[in-house]
Tab-separated table of C-alpha atoms and ligand atoms in Angstrom:
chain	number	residue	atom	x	y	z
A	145	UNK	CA	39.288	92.845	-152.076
A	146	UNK	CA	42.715	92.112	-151.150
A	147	UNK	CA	45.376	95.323	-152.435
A	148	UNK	CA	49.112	94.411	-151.847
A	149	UNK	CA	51.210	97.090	-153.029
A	150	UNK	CA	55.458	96.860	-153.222
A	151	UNK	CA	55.698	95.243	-150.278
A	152	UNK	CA	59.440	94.274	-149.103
A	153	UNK	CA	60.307	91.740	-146.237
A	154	UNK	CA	64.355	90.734	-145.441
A	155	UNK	CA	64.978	88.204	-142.982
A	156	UNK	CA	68.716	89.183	-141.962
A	157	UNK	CA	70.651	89.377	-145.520
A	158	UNK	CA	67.593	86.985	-147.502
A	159	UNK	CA	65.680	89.510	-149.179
A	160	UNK	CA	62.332	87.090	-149.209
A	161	UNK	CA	59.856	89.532	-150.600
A	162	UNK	CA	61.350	92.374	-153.026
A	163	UNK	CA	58.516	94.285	-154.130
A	164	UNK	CA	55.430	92.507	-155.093
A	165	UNK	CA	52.003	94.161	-155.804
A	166	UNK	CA	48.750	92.110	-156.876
A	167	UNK	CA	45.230	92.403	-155.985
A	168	UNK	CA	42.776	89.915	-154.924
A	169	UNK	CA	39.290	90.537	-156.553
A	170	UNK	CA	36.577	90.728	-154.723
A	171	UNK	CA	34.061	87.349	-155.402
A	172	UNK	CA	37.325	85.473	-157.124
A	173	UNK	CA	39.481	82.546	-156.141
A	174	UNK	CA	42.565	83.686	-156.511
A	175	UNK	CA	45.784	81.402	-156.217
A	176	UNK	CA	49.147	82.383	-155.016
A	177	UNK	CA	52.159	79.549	-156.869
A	178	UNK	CA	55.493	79.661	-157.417
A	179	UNK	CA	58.871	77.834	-156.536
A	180	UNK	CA	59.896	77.169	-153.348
A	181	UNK	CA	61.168	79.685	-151.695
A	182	UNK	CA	59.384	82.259	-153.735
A	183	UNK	CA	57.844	84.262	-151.037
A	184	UNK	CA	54.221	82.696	-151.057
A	185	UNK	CA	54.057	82.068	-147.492
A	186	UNK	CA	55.870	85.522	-146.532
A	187	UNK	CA	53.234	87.516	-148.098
A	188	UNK	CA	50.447	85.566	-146.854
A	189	UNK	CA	52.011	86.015	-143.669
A	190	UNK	CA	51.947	89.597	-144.173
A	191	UNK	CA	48.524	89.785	-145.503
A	192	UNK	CA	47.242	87.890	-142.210
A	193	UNK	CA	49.510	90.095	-139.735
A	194	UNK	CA	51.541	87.474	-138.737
A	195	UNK	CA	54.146	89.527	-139.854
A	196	UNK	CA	55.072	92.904	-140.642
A	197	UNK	CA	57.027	94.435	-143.754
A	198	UNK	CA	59.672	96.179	-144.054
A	199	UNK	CA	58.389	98.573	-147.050
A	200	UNK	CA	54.893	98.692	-148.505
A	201	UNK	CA	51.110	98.514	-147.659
A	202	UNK	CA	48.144	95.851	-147.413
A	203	UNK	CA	44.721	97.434	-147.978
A	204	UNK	CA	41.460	95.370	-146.804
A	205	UNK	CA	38.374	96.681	-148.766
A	206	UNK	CA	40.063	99.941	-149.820
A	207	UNK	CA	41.022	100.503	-146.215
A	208	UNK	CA	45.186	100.545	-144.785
A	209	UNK	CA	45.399	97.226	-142.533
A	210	UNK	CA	49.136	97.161	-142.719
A	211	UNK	CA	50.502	96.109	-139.728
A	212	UNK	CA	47.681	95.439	-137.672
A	213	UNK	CA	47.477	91.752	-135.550
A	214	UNK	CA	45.143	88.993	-136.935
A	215	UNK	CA	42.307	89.387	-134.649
A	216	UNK	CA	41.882	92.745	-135.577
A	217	UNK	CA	42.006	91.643	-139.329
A	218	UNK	CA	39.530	88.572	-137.923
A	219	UNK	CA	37.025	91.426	-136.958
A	220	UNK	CA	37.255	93.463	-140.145
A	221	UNK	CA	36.721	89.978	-141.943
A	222	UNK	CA	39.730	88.310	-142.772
A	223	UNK	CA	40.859	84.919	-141.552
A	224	UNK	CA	43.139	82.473	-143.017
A	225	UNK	CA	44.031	78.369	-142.123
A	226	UNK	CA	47.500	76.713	-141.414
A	227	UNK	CA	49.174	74.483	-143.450
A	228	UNK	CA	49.205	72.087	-140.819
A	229	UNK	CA	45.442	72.071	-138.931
A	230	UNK	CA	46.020	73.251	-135.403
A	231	UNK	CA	43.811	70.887	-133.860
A	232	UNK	CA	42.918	70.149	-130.092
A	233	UNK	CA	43.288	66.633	-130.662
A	234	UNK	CA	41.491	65.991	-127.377
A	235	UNK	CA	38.508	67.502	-128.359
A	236	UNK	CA	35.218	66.122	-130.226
A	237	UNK	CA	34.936	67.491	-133.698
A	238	UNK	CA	32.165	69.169	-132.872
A	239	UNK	CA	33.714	70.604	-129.648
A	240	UNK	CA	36.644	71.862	-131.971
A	241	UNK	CA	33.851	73.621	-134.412
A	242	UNK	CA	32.760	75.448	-131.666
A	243	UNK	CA	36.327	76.990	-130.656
A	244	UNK	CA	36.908	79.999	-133.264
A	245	UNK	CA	40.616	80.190	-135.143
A	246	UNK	CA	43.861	80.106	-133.005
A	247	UNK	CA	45.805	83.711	-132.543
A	248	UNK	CA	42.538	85.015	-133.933
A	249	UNK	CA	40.793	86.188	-130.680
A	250	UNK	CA	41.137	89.558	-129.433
A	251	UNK	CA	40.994	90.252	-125.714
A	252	UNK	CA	37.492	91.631	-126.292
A	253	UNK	CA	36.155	88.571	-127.899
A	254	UNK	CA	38.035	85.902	-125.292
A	255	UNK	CA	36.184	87.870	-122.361
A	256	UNK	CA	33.018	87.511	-124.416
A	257	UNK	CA	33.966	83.598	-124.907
A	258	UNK	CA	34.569	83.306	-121.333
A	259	UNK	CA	31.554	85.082	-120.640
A	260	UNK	CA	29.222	82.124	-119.097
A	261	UNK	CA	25.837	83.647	-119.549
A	262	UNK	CA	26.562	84.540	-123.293
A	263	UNK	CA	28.075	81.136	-123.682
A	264	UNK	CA	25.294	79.504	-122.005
A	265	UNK	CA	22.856	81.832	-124.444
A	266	UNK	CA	24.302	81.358	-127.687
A	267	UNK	CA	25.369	77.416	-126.854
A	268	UNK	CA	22.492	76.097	-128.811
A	269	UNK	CA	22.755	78.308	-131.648
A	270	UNK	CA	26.058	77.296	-132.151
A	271	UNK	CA	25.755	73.550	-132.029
A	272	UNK	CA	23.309	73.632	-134.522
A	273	UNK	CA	25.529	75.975	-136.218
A	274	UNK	CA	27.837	73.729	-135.797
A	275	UNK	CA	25.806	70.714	-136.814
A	276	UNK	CA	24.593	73.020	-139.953
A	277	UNK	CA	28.677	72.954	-140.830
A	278	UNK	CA	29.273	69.579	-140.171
A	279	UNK	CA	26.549	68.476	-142.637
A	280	UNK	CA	27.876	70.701	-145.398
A	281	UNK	CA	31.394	69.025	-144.752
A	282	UNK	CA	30.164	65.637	-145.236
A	283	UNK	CA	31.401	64.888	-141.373
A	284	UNK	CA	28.212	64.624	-139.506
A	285	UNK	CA	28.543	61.047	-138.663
A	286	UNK	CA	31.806	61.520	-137.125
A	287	UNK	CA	30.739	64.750	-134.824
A	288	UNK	CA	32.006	62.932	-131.706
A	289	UNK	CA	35.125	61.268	-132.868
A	290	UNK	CA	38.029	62.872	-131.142
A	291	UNK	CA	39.933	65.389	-133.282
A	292	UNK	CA	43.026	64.018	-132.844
A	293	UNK	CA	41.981	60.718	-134.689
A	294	UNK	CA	41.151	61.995	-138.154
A	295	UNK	CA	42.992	61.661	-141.047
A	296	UNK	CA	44.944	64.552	-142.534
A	297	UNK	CA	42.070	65.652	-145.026
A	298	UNK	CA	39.309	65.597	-142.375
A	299	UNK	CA	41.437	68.081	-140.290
A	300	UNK	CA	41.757	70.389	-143.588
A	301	UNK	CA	38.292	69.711	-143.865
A	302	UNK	CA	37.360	70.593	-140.432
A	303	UNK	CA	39.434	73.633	-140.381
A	304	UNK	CA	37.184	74.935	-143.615
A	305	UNK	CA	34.675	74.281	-141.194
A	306	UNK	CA	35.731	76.355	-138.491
A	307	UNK	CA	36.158	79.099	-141.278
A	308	UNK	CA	32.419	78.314	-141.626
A	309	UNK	CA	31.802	79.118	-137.880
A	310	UNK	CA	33.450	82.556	-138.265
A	311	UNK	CA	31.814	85.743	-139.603
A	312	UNK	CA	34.529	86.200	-142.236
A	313	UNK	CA	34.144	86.244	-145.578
A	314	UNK	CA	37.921	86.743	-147.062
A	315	UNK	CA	39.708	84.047	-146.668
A	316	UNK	CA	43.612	83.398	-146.719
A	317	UNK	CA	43.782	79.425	-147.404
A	318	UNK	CA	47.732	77.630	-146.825
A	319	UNK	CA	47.850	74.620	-149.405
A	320	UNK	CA	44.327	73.104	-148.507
A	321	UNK	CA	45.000	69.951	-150.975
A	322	UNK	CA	48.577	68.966	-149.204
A	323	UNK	CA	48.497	65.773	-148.301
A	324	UNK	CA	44.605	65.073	-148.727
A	325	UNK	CA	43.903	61.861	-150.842
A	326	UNK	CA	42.005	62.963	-154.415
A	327	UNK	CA	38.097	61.777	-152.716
A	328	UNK	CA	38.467	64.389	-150.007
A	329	UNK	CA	39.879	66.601	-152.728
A	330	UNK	CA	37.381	66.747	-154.564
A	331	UNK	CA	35.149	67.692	-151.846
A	332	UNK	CA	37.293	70.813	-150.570
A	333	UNK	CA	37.470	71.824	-154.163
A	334	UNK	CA	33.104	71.678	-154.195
A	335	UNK	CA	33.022	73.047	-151.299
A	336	UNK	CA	35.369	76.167	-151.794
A	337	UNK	CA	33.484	76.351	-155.212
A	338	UNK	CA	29.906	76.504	-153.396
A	339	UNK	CA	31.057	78.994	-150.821
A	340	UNK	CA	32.416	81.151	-153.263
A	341	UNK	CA	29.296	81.063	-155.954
A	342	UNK	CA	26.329	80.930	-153.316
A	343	UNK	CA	27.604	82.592	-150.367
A	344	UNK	CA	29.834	85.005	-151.762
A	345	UNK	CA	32.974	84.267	-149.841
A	346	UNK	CA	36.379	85.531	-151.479
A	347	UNK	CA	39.670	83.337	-151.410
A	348	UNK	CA	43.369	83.522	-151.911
A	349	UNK	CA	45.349	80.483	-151.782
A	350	UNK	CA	48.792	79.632	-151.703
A	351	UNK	CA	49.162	76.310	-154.021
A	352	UNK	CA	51.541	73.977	-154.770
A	353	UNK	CA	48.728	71.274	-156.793
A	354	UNK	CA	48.198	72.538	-160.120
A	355	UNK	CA	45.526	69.833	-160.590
A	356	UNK	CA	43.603	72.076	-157.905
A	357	UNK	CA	44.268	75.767	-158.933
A	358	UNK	CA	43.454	74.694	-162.495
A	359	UNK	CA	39.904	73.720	-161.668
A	360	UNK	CA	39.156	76.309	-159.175
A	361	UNK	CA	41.305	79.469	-159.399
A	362	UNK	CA	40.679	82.179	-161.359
A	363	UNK	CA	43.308	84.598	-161.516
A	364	UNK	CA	46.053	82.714	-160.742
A	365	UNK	CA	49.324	84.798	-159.796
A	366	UNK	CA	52.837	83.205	-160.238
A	367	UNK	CA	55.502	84.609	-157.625
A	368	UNK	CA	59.100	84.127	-158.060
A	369	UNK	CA	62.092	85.231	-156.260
A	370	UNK	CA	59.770	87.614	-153.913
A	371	UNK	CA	57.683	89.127	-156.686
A	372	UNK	CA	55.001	88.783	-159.196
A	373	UNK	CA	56.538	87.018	-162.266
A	374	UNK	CA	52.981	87.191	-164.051
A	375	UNK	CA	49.371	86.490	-163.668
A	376	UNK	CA	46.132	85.790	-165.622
A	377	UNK	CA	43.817	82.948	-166.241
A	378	UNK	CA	45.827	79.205	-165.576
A	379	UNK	CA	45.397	78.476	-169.655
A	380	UNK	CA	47.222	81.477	-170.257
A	381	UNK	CA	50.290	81.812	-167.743
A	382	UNK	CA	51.071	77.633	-168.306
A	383	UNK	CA	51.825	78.290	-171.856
A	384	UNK	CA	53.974	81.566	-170.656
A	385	UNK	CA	57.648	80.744	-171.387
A	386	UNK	CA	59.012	82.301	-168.256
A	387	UNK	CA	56.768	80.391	-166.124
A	388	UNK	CA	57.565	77.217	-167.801
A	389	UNK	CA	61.325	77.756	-167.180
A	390	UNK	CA	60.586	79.551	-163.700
A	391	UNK	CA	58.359	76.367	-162.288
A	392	UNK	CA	55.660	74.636	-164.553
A	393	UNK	CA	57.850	72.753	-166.829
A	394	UNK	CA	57.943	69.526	-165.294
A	395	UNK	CA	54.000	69.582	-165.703
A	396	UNK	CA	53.807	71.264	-169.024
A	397	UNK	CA	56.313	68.653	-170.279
A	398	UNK	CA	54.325	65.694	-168.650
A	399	UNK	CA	51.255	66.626	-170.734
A	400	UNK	CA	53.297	67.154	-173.902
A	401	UNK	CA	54.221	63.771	-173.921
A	402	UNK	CA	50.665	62.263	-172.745
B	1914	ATP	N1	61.656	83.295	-140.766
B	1914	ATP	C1	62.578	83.285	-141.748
B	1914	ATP	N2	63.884	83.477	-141.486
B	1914	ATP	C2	64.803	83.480	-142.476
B	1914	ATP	N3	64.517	83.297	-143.781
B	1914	ATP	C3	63.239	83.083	-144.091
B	1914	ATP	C4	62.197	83.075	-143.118
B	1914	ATP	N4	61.011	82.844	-143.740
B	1914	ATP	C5	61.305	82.733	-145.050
B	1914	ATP	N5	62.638	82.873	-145.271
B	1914	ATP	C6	63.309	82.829	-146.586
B	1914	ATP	O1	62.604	83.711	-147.445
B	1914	ATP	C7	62.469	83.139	-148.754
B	1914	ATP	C8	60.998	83.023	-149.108
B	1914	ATP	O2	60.405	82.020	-148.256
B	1914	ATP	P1	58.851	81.634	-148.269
B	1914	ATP	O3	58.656	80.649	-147.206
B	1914	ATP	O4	58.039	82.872	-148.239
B	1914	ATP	O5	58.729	80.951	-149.709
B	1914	ATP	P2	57.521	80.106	-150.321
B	1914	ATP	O6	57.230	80.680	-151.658
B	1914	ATP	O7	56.425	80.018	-149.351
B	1914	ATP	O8	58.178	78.654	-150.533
B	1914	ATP	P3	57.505	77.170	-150.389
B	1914	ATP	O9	56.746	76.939	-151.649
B	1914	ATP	O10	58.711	76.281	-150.294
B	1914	ATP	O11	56.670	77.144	-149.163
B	1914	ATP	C9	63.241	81.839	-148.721
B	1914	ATP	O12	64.542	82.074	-149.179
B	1914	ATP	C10	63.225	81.470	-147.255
B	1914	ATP	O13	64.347	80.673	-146.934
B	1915	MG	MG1	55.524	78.446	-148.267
């Protein structure tokens, strides 16, 4: 469970965050929307400790993480994935599977990675770790193909997968459906379905494809001007007038007239 309470972030004179509070169930899929330039991002940010607020608190599990840097959130079970997959382009897929999340390694862990005995020991168990992953994504048959050459849904794809590789089991997801064509969609949506239901993994994720956070989010909190407008189940807050005016008209009005 994910606890934001009144948190506050200025950048110079743009107050971006002005008090928001939510919480993130533990077990749910919870979505983050709202117009641009709500604050989505910010707070993720904030959650992940990427940044730091001005005014209020994050609490992991009941516990204060404010403040503290994302590999120590990493070890306490928290990761999150880009917007844009940072990729090694020059490596295999698999290679990249076995490399865990940028600016999420503590000094600790990088000595362990570096550590050649414990890399040569747990090698094998990663591959096929790795391999396990791979399968689940649907990308087994392109385990060698160099990173840099997949398509913009594979990446998203792959960096699920490297979630997958980590021991984490909250997870802070940036727009997984930009840009991915509505087959490969439909696959992240299973799969973030799957992990959640069998394997007990809990999500937030900022979202800008209401197609998406309709069939997989449950609650679903609307953000505007750097705090929580409303939230509840997506049936509920689309027919909420201030929503409508504040960033869902264009869709409510397309379905009206379908
Ligand atoms: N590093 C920064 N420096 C200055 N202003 C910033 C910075 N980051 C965000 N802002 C401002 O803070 C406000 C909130 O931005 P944020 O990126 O959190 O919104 P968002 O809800 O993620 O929007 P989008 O849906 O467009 O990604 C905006 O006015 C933005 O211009
Ligand atoms: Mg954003």
């Amino acid at each position: 469970m994910i606890e934001v309470r009144d948190l506050q972030k200025s950048f110079g004179g743009v107050r971006a965050v002005r008090g928001c509070s939510f919480t993130v169930p533990t077990g749910s899929i919870t979505a983050l929307i709202g117009p641009n330039g709500a604050g989505k991002t910010t707070v993720f940010n904030i959650i992940a400790g990427f940044l730091r607020p001005d005014a209020g608190r994050v609490l992991l599990d009941g516990e204060d993480v404010t403040g503290l840097a994302p590999h120590r959130l990493y070890r306490r079970g928290l990761v999150r994935t880009f917007q844009i997959p940072r990729m090694f382009d020059r490596m295999t897929v698999l290679e990249s599977l076995l490399v865990p999340p940028v600016g999420q390694l503590g000094e600790n862990l990088v000595h362990a990675w570096f550590s050649r005995d414990r890399v040569r020991r747990q090698e094998a168990k990663l591959v096929a770790r790795a391999r396990e992953v791979l399968d689940l994504l649907g990308l087994r048959h392109l385990e060698g193909e160099r990173a840099g050459h997949l398509s913009g849904g594979q990446k998203k794809l792959v960096e699920l997968g490297r979630v997958l590789m980590s021991p984490c089991r909250t997870v802070l997801l940036d727009e997984p459906g930009a840009g991915v064509n509505r087959t490969l969609l439909s696959r992240i949506v299973d799969l973030i379905r799957r992990l959640n239901r069998e394997a007990g993994y809990t999500f937030c994720i900022v979202e800008h494809d209401m197609d998406l956070v309709a069939r997989l989010c449950d609650p679903v909190i609307v953000m505007a001007e750097g705090r929580v407008l409303t939230q509840g189940r997506f049936e509920d807050i689309r027919r909420n007038r201030e929503v409508i005016d504040a960033y869902l008209g264009a869709v409510a009005v397309e379905e009206e007239e379908a």
